[in-house]
Coordinates of C-alpha atoms in Angstrom, one line a residue:
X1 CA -1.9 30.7 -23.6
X2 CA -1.9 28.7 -20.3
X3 CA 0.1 30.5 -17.4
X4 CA 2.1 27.5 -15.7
X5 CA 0.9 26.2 -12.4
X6 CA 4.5 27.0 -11.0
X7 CA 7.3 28.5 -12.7
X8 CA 10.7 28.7 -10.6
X9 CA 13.5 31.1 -12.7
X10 CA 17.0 31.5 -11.3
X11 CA 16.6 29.4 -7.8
X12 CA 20.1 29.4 -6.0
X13 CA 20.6 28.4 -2.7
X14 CA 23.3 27.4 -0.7
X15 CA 24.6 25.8 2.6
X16 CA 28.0 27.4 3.9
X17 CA 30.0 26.1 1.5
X18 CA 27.4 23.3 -0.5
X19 CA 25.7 24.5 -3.1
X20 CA 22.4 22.9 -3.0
X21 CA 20.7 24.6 -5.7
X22 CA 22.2 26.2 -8.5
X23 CA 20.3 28.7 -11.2
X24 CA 17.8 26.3 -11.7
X25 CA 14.7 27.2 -13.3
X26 CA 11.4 24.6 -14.1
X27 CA 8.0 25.1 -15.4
X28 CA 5.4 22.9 -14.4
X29 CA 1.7 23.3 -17.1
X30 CA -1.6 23.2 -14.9
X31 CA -3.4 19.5 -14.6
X32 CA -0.7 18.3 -15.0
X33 CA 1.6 14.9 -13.0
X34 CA 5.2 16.2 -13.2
X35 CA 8.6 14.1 -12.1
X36 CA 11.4 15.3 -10.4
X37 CA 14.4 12.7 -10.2
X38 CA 18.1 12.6 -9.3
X39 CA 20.8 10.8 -7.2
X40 CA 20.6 11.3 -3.4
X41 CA 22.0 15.1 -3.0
X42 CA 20.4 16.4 -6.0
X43 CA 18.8 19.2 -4.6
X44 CA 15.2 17.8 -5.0
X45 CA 13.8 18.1 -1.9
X46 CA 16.1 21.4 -1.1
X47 CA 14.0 22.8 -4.2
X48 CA 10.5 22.4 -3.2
X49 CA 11.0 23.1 0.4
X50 CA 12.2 26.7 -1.3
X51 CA 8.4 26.2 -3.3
X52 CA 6.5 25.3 0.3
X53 CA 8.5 27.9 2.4
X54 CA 10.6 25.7 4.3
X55 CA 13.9 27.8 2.8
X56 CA 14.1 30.8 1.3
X57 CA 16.4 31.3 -2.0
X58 CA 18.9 33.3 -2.1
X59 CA 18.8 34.5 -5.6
X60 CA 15.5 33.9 -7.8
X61 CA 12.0 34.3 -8.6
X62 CA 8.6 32.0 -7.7
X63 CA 5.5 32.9 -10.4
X64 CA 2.3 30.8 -9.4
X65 CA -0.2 30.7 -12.1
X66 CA 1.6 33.4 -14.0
X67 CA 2.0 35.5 -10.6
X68 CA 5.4 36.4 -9.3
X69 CA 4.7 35.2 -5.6
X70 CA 6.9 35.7 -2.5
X71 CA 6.7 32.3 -0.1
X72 CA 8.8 33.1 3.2
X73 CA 6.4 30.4 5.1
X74 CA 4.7 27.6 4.7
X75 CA 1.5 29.4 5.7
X76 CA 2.4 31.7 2.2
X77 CA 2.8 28.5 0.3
X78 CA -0.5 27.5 1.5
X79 CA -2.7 30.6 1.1
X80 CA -1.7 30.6 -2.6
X81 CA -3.0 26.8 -3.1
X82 CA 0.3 24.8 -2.2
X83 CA 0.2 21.8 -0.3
X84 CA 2.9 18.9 0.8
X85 CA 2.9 15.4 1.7
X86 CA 6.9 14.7 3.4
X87 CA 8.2 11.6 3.0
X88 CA 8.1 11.9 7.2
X89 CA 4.4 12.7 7.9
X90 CA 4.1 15.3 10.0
X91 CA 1.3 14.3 12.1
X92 CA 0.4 14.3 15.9
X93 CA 0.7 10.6 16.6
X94 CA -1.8 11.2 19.8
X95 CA -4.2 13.1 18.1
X96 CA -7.1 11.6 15.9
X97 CA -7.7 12.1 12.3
X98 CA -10.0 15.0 12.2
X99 CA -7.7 16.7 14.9
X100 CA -4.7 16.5 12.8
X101 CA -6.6 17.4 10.1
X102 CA -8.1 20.8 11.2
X103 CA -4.3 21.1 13.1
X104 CA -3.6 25.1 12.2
X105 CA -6.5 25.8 10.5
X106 CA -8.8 26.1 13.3
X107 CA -11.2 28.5 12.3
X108 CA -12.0 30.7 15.9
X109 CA -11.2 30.4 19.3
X110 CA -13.7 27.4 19.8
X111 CA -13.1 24.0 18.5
X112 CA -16.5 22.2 18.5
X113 CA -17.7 24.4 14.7
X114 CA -14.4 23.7 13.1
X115 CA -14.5 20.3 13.8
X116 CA -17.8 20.0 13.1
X117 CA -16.9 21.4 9.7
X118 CA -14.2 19.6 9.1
X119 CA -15.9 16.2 9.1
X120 CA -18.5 16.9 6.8
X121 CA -16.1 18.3 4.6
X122 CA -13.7 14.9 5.0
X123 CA -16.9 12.8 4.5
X124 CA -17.1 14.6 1.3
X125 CA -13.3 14.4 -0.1
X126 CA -12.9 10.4 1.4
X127 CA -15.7 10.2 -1.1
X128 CA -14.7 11.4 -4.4
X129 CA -11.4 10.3 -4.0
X130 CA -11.2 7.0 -2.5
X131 CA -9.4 8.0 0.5
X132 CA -11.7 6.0 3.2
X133 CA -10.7 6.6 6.7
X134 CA -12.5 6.5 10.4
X135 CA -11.9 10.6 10.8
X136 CA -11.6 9.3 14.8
X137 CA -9.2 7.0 14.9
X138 CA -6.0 7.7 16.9
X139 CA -2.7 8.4 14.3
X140 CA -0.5 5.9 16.1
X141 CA -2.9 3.2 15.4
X142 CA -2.7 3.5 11.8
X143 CA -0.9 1.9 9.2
X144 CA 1.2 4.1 7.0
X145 CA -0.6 4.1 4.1
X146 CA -3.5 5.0 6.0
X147 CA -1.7 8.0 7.4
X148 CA -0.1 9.3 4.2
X149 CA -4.2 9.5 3.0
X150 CA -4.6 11.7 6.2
X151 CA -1.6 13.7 4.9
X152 CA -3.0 14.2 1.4
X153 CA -6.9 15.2 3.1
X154 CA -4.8 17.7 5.3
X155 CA -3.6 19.1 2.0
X156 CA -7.2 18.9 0.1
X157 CA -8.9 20.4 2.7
X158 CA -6.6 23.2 3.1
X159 CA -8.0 23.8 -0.9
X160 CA -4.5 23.2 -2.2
X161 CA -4.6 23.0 -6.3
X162 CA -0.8 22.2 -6.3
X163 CA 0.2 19.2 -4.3
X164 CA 4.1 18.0 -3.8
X165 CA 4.5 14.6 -2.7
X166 CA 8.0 13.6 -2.0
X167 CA 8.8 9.9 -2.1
X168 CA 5.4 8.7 -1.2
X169 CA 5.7 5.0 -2.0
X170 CA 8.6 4.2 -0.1
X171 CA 6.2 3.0 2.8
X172 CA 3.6 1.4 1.0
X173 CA 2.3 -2.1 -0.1
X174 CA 2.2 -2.3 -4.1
X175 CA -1.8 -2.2 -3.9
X176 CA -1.6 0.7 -1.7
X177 CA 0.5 2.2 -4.1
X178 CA -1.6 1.5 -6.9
X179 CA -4.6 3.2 -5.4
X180 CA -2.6 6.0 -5.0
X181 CA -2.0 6.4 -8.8
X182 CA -5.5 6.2 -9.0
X183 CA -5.8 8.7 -6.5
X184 CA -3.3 11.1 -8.4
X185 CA -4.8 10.5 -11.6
X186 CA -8.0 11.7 -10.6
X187 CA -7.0 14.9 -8.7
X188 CA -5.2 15.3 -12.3
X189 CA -8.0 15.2 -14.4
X190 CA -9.8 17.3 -11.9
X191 CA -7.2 19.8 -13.1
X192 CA -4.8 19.8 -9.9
X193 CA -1.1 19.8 -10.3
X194 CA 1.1 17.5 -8.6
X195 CA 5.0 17.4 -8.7
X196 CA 6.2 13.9 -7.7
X197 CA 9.5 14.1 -6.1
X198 CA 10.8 9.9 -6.2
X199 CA 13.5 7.8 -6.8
X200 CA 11.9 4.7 -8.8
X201 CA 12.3 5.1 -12.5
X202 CA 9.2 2.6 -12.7
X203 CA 6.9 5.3 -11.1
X204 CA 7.9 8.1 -13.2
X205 CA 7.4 6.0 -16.8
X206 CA 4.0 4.8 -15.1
X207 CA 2.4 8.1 -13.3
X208 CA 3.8 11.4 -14.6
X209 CA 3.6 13.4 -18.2
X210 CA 6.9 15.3 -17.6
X211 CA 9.8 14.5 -15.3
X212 CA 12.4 16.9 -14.9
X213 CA 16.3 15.2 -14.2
X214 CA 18.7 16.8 -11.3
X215 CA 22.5 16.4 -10.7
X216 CA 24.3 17.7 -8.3
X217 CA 22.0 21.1 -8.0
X218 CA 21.5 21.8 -11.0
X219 CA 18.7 21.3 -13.5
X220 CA 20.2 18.7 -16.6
X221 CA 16.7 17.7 -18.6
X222 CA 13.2 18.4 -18.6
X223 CA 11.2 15.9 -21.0
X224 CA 8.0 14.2 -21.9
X225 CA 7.6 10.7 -20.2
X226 CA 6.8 9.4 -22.8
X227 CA 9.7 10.4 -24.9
X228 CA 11.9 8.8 -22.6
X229 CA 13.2 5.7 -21.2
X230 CA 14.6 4.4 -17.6
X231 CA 17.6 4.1 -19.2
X232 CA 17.6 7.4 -20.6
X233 CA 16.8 9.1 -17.2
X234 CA 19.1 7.4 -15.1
X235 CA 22.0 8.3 -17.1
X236 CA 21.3 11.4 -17.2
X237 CA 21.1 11.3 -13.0
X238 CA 24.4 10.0 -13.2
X239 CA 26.4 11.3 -16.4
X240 CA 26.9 7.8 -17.6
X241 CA 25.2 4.5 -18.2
X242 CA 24.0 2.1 -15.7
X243 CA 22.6 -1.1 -15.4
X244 CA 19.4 -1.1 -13.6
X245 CA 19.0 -5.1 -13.6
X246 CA 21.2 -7.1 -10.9
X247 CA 23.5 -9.5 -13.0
X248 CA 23.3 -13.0 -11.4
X249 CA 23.7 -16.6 -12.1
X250 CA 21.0 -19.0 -9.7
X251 CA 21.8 -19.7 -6.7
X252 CA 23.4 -23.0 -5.7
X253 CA 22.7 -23.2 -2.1
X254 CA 24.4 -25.1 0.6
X255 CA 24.7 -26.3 4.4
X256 CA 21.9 -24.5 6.3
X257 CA 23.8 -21.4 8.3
X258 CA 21.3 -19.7 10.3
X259 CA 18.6 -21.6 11.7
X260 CA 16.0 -19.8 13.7
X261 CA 13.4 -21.6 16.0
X262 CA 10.5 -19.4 17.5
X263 CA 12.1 -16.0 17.6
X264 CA 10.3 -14.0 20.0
X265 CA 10.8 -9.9 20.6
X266 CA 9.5 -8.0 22.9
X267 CA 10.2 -4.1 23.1
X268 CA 11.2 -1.6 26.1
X269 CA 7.4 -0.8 25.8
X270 CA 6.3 -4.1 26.2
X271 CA 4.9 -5.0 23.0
X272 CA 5.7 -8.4 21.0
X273 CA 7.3 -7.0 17.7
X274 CA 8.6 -10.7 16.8
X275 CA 6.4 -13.7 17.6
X276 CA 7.2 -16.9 17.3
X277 CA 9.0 -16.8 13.8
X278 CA 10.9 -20.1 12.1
X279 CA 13.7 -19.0 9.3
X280 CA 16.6 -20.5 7.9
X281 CA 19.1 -19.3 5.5
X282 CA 21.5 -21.8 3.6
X283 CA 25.5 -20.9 2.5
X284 CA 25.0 -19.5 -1.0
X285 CA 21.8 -18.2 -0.8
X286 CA 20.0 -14.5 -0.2
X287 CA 16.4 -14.8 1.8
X288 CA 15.0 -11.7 1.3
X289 CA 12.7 -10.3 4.0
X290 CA 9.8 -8.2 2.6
X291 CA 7.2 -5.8 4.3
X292 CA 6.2 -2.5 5.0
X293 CA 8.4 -0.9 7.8
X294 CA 7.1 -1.8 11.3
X295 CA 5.9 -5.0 11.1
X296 CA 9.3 -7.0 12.8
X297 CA 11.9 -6.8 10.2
X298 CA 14.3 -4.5 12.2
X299 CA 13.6 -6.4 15.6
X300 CA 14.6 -9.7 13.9
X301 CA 18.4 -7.9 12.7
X302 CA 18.6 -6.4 15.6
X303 CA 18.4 -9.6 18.1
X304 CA 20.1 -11.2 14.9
X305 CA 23.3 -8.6 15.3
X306 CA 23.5 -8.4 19.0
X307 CA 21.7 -5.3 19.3
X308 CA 18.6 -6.4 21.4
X309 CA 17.6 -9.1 23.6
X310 CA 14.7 -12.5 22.3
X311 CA 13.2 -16.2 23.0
X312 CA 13.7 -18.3 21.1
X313 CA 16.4 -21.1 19.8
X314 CA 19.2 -19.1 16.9
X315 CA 21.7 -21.6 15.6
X316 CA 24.6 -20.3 13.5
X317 CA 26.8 -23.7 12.0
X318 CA 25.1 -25.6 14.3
X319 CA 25.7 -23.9 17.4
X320 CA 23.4 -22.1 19.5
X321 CA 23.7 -18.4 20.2
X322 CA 22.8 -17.1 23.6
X323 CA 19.9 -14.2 22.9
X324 CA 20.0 -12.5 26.3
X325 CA 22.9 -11.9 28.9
X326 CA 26.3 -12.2 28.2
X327 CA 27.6 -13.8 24.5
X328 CA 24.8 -11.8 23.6
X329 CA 26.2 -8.9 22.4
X330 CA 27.4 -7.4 18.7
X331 CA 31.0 -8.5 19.9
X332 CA 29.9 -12.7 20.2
X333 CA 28.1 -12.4 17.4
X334 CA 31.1 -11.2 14.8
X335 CA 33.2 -14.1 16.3
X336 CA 29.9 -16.4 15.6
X337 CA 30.9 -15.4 11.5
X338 CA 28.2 -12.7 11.5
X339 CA 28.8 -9.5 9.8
X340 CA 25.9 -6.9 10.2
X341 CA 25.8 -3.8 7.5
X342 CA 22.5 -2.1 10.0
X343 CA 19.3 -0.8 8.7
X344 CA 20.6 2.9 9.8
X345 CA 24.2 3.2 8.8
X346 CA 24.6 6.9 10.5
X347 CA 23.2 5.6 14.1
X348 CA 24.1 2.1 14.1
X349 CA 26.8 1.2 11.4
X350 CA 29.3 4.8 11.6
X351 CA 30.3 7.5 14.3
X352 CA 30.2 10.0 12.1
X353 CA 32.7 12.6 13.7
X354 CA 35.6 9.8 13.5
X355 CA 37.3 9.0 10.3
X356 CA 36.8 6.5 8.0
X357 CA 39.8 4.7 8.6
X358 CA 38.9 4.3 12.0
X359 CA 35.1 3.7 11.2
X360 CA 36.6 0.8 9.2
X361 CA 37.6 -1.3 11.8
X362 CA 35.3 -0.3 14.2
X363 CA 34.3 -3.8 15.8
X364 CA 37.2 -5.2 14.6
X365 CA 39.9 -3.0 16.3
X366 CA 40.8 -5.7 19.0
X367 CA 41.6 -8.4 16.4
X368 CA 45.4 -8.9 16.3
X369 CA 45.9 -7.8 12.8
X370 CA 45.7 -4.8 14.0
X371 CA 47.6 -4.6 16.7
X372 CA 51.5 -3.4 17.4
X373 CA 52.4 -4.0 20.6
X374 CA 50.2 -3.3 23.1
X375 CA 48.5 -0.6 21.2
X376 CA 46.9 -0.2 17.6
X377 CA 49.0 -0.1 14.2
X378 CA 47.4 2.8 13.0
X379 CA 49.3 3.4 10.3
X380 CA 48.7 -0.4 9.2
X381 CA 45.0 0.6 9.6
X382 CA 45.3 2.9 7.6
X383 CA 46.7 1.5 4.7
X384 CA 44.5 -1.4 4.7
X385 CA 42.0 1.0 5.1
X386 CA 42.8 3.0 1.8
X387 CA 43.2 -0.4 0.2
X388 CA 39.1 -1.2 0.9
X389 CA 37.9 2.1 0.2
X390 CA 39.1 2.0 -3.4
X391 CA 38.2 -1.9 -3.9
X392 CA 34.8 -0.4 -2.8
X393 CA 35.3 3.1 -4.8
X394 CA 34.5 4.5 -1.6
X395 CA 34.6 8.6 -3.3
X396 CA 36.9 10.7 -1.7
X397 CA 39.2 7.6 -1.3
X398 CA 40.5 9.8 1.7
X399 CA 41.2 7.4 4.9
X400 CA 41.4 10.8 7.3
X401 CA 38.3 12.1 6.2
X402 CA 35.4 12.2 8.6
X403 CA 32.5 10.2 7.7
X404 CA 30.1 13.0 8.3
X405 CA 31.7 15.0 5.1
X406 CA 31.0 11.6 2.4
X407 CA 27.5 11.4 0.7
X408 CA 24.8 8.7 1.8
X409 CA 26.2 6.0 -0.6
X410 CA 29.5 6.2 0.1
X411 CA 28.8 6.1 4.2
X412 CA 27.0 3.0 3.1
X413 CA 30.3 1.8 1.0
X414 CA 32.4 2.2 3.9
X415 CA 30.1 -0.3 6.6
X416 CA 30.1 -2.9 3.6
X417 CA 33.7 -2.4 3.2
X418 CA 34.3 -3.5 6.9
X419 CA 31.8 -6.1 7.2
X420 CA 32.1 -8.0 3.5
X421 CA 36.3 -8.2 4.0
X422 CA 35.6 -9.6 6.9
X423 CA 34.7 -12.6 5.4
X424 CA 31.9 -13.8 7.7
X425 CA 29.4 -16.9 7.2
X426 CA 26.3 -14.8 7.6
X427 CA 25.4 -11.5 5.8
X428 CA 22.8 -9.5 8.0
X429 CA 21.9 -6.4 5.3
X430 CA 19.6 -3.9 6.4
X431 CA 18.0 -1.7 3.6
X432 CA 21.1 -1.6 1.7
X433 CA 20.3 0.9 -0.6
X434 CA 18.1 3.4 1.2
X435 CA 18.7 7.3 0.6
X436 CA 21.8 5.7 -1.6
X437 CA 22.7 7.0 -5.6
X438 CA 21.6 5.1 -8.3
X439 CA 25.2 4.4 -9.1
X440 CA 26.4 3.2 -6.1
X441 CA 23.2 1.0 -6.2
X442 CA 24.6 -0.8 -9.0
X443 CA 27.9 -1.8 -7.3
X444 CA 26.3 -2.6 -3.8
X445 CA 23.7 -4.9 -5.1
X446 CA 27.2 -6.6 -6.9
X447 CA 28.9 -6.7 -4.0
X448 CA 26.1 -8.8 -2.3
X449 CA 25.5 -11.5 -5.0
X450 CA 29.7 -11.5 -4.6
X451 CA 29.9 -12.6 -1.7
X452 CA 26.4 -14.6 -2.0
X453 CA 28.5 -16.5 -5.2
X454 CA 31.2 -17.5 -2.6
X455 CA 28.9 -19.6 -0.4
X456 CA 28.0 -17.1 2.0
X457 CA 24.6 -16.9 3.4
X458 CA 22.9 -13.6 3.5
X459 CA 19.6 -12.0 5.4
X460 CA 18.3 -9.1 3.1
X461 CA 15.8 -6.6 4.7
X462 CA 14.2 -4.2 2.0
X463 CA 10.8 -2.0 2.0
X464 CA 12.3 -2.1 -1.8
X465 CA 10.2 -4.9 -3.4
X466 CA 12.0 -4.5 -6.4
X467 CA 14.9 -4.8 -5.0
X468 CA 13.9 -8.0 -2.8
X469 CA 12.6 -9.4 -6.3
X470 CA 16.0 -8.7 -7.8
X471 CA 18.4 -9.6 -5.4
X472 CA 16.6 -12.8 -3.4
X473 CA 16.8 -16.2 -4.4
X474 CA 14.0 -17.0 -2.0
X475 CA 11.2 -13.7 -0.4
X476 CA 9.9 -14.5 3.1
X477 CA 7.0 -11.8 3.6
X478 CA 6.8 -9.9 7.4
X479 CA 3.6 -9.1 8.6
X480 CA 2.4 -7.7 12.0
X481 CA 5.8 -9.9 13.9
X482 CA 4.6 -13.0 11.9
X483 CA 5.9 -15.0 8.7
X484 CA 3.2 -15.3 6.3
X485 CA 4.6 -17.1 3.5
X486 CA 7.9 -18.1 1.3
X487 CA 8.1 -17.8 -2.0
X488 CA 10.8 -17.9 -5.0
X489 CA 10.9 -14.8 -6.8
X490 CA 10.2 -16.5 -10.4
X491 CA 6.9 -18.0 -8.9
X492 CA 5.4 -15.3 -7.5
X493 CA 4.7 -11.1 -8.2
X494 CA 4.0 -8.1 -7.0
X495 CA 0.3 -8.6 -6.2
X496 CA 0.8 -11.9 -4.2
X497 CA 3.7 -10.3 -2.1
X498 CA 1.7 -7.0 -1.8
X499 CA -1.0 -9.0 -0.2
X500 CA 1.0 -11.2 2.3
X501 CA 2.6 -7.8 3.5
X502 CA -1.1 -6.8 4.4
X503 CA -1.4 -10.0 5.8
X504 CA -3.9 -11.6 3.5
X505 CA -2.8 -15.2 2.2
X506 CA -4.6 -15.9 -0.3
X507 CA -6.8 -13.7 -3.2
X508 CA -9.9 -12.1 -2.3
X509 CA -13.6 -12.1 -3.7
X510 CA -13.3 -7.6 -3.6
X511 CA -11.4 -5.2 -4.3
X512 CA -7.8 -5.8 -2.9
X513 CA -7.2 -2.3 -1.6
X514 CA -10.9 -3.0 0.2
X515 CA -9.4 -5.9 1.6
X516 CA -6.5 -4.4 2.6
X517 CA -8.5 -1.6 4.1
X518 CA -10.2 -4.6 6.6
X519 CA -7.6 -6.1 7.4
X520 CA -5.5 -3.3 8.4
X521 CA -9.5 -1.5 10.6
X522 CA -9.2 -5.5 12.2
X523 CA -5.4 -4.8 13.1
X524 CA -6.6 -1.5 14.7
X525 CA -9.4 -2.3 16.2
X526 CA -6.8 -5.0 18.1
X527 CA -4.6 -2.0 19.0
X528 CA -6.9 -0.5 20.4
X529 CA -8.2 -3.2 22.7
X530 CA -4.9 -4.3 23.9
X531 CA -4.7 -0.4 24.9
X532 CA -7.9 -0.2 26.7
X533 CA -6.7 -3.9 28.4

């Protein structure tokens, strides 16, 4: 019989006082694609850094192909055939391909034979597995996608047979996904094992042959895919049942709200990351801004929330807002009727050693409501503060608690909280959902069509195309600081979006990931030229 790839028994580990792991044990066949889901705090990733020597366990054994196996380094984990693409690559952003590739496994004190090596070799794996890349281009002029492939070649050419791959979509165009199926499929059938650590239920029904369920450290299922269902799986992530479709009536838009004219952004570096963009957004509706991270989304929010400076004409009910200087700060925009729930809701939307009650009205905390006197009503604060934390089942409902000891989604419940009650004409949401529990997903994408379904206009920013397609009653597309098309959600799909956030507006005569794969050399070969300039 067929020793398992990998074969974890008793795995315990714990945190001071969180127990992030707990007794789990999981067996994972050879050649095979194998799932791990759960809610944000699971104890995924906790797990399989134990497997790649990141952590070590305190109680329980590691058996690789039948082998009990000690793995107190990531060095271990690779001299018995383990490699691991993180969800943040960890490449040399200065370095080219082929450096980052041979990075560590230099083989002697001179450079010139290992590298030498290492391209044939690359010219040989870009080959049979589709993963086409100039082994001399600079990191930081790559798109992602591109440098996850140089993350997965690391891993091949280090002769891993077991690859980990935690949440690798989250940063790629739907086609560039897709190829990476392909790619998984064939290292599959080439009798590698891969364990896909993801969130998107859609994924592990399409890609995997087992997926294994987490909660709260401990292992709750292990099943065949295709004995399963997404329904199935994500209640048993979250010990009930959950709706996994966003409930909404159409929209009946209004009065435009936000009008934008030729938003321009330029960045403390000097480069245009917003150029010349025209939006609007009407009362009652969400526009949906889709693209792959880096291409202008979080420049637009942040001149759109007072957090950076533009050119450009913005007009909220008609009236212009100033976009450098004075009145062009976070503070003139709220009293504009703009609430802003930020793309990163532990930098820019909490101060995470304060409490939640004062985290709620942080913003807010001149307004006279909360005033007494010449100083704050605290204890009023508090009591309205306890009052939104359980309208928004904010869990602990405790006011006094810092906001560094609640979980991802309820830091995320407490921004919305402040900015929804606030009742403002414009919504600004940044990834609302990101590193958030597929529970709390369900009532945050409610709370948005709520306050959508009360005439409020709302700016969505996702990398989550599904959720953009859900939640959006019209999808703009970002590419490279430029618009590249509208479309209603009902019209269009996942290809033509997929494309426009490569910046290719209309179908080609090839292969779309070899289109792709031009367009995104053309945008390099630009980098590169405005660098030599």
């Amino acid at each position: 019989m067929t020793a398992p790839a990998i074969e974890l028994k008793g795995i315990s580990k714990a945190f001071g006082p969180v127990q992030a792991n707990k007794d789990i044990s999981i067996s994972v066949m050879p050649g095979t694609i194998h799932g791990i889901i759960g809610e944000n705090g699971a104890g995924k990733s906790t797990l399989m850094s134990i497997l790649y020597g990141f952590y070590k366990a305190d109680k329980g054994e590691i058996f690789i192909k039948g082998t009990k196996t000690q793995i107190p380094d990531s060095q271990a984990a690779i001299a018995v055939g383990i490699g691991m693409v993180f969800q943040h690559f960890k490449l040399v952003e200065n370095f080219s391909v082929l450096e980052n590739i041979i990075l560590g496994a230099e083989e002697g004190v001179l450079l010139r034979p290992s590298l030498a090596k290492a391209r044939k070799e690359l010219a040989h794996l870009a080959k049979e597995y589709e993963l086409n890349i100039d082994p001399d281009a600079l990191i930081e002029n790559l798109s992602v996608g591109h440098q996850q492939r140089v993350e997965i070649l690391k891993a091949l050419y280090r002769r891993a047979d077991i690859l980990i791959l935690d949440e690798p979509t989250g940063v790629l165009t739907p086609a560039e996904a897709d190829q990476l199926f392909r790619i998984l499929d064939r290292l599959r059938d080439e009798g590698k094992t891969i364990i896909l650590i993801t969130h998107k239920l859609r994924e592990i029904m399409d890609i995997t042959d087992t997926v294994s369920v987490m909660r709260r450290g401990e292992m709750t299922a292990t099943v065949k895919t295709s004995e399963t269902s997404p329904e199935a799986l994500a209640e048993l992530m979250v010990g009930r049942k959950v709706l996994l479709r966003v409930d909404k009536v159409p929209a009946t838009p209004g009065k435009t709200v936000l009008e934008i004219k030729g938003l321009r952004v330029i960045d403390d570096k000097g480069v245009e990351r917003v150029k010349g963009i025209d939006l609007t957004v009407r009362a009652g509706e969400i526009l949906g801004i889709a693209g792959v991270a880096g291409n202008g989304q979080s420049e637009l929010l942040e001149v759109l929330g007072g957090f950076a400076e533009g050119t450009g004409s913005i007009r909220v009910n008609c009236v212009a807002l100033p976009l450098s200087g004075k009145g062009a700060d976070g503070q003139a925009r709220r009293h504009a009727g703009i609430a802003h729930v930020p793309e990163d809701r532990q930098r820019e939307g909490l101060i995470m050693d304060y409490t939640a009650w004062e985290n709620i009205v942080f913003g807010y905390h001149l307004d006279p409501e909360y005033q007494s006197g010449l100083l704050m009503d605290n204890t009023g604060i508090q009591t309205l503060a306890q009052e939104k934390m359980d309208r928004f089942d904010v869990r602990p409902p405790h006011p006094k608690l810092a906001a560094k000891n609640f979980s991802g989604g309820n830091q995320q419940k407490i921004v919305l909280a402040r900015e929804i009650e606030r009742n403002p004409d414009l919504l600004l949401v940044g990834q609302p959902t990101r590193g958030v529990d597929i529970g709390a997903i369900e009532f945050i994408h409610q709370q948005i069509v709520n306050l959508r379904d009360q005439g409020k206009a709302i700016l969505l920013v996702s990398v989550e195309l599904e959720e953009i397609l859900s939640l959006a009653d019209r999808v703009a597309v970002m590419f490279d600081g430029h618009i590249m098309g509208e479309r209603a959600p009902d019209q269009t799909d996942e290809t033509e979006l997929g494309l426009l956030m490569a910046g290719i507006t209309e179908m080609p005569d090839k292969p779309i990931i070899q289109a792709i794969d031009e367009q995104f050399d053309h945008q390099q070969k630009e980098r590169e030229g405005e660098q030599n300039g």
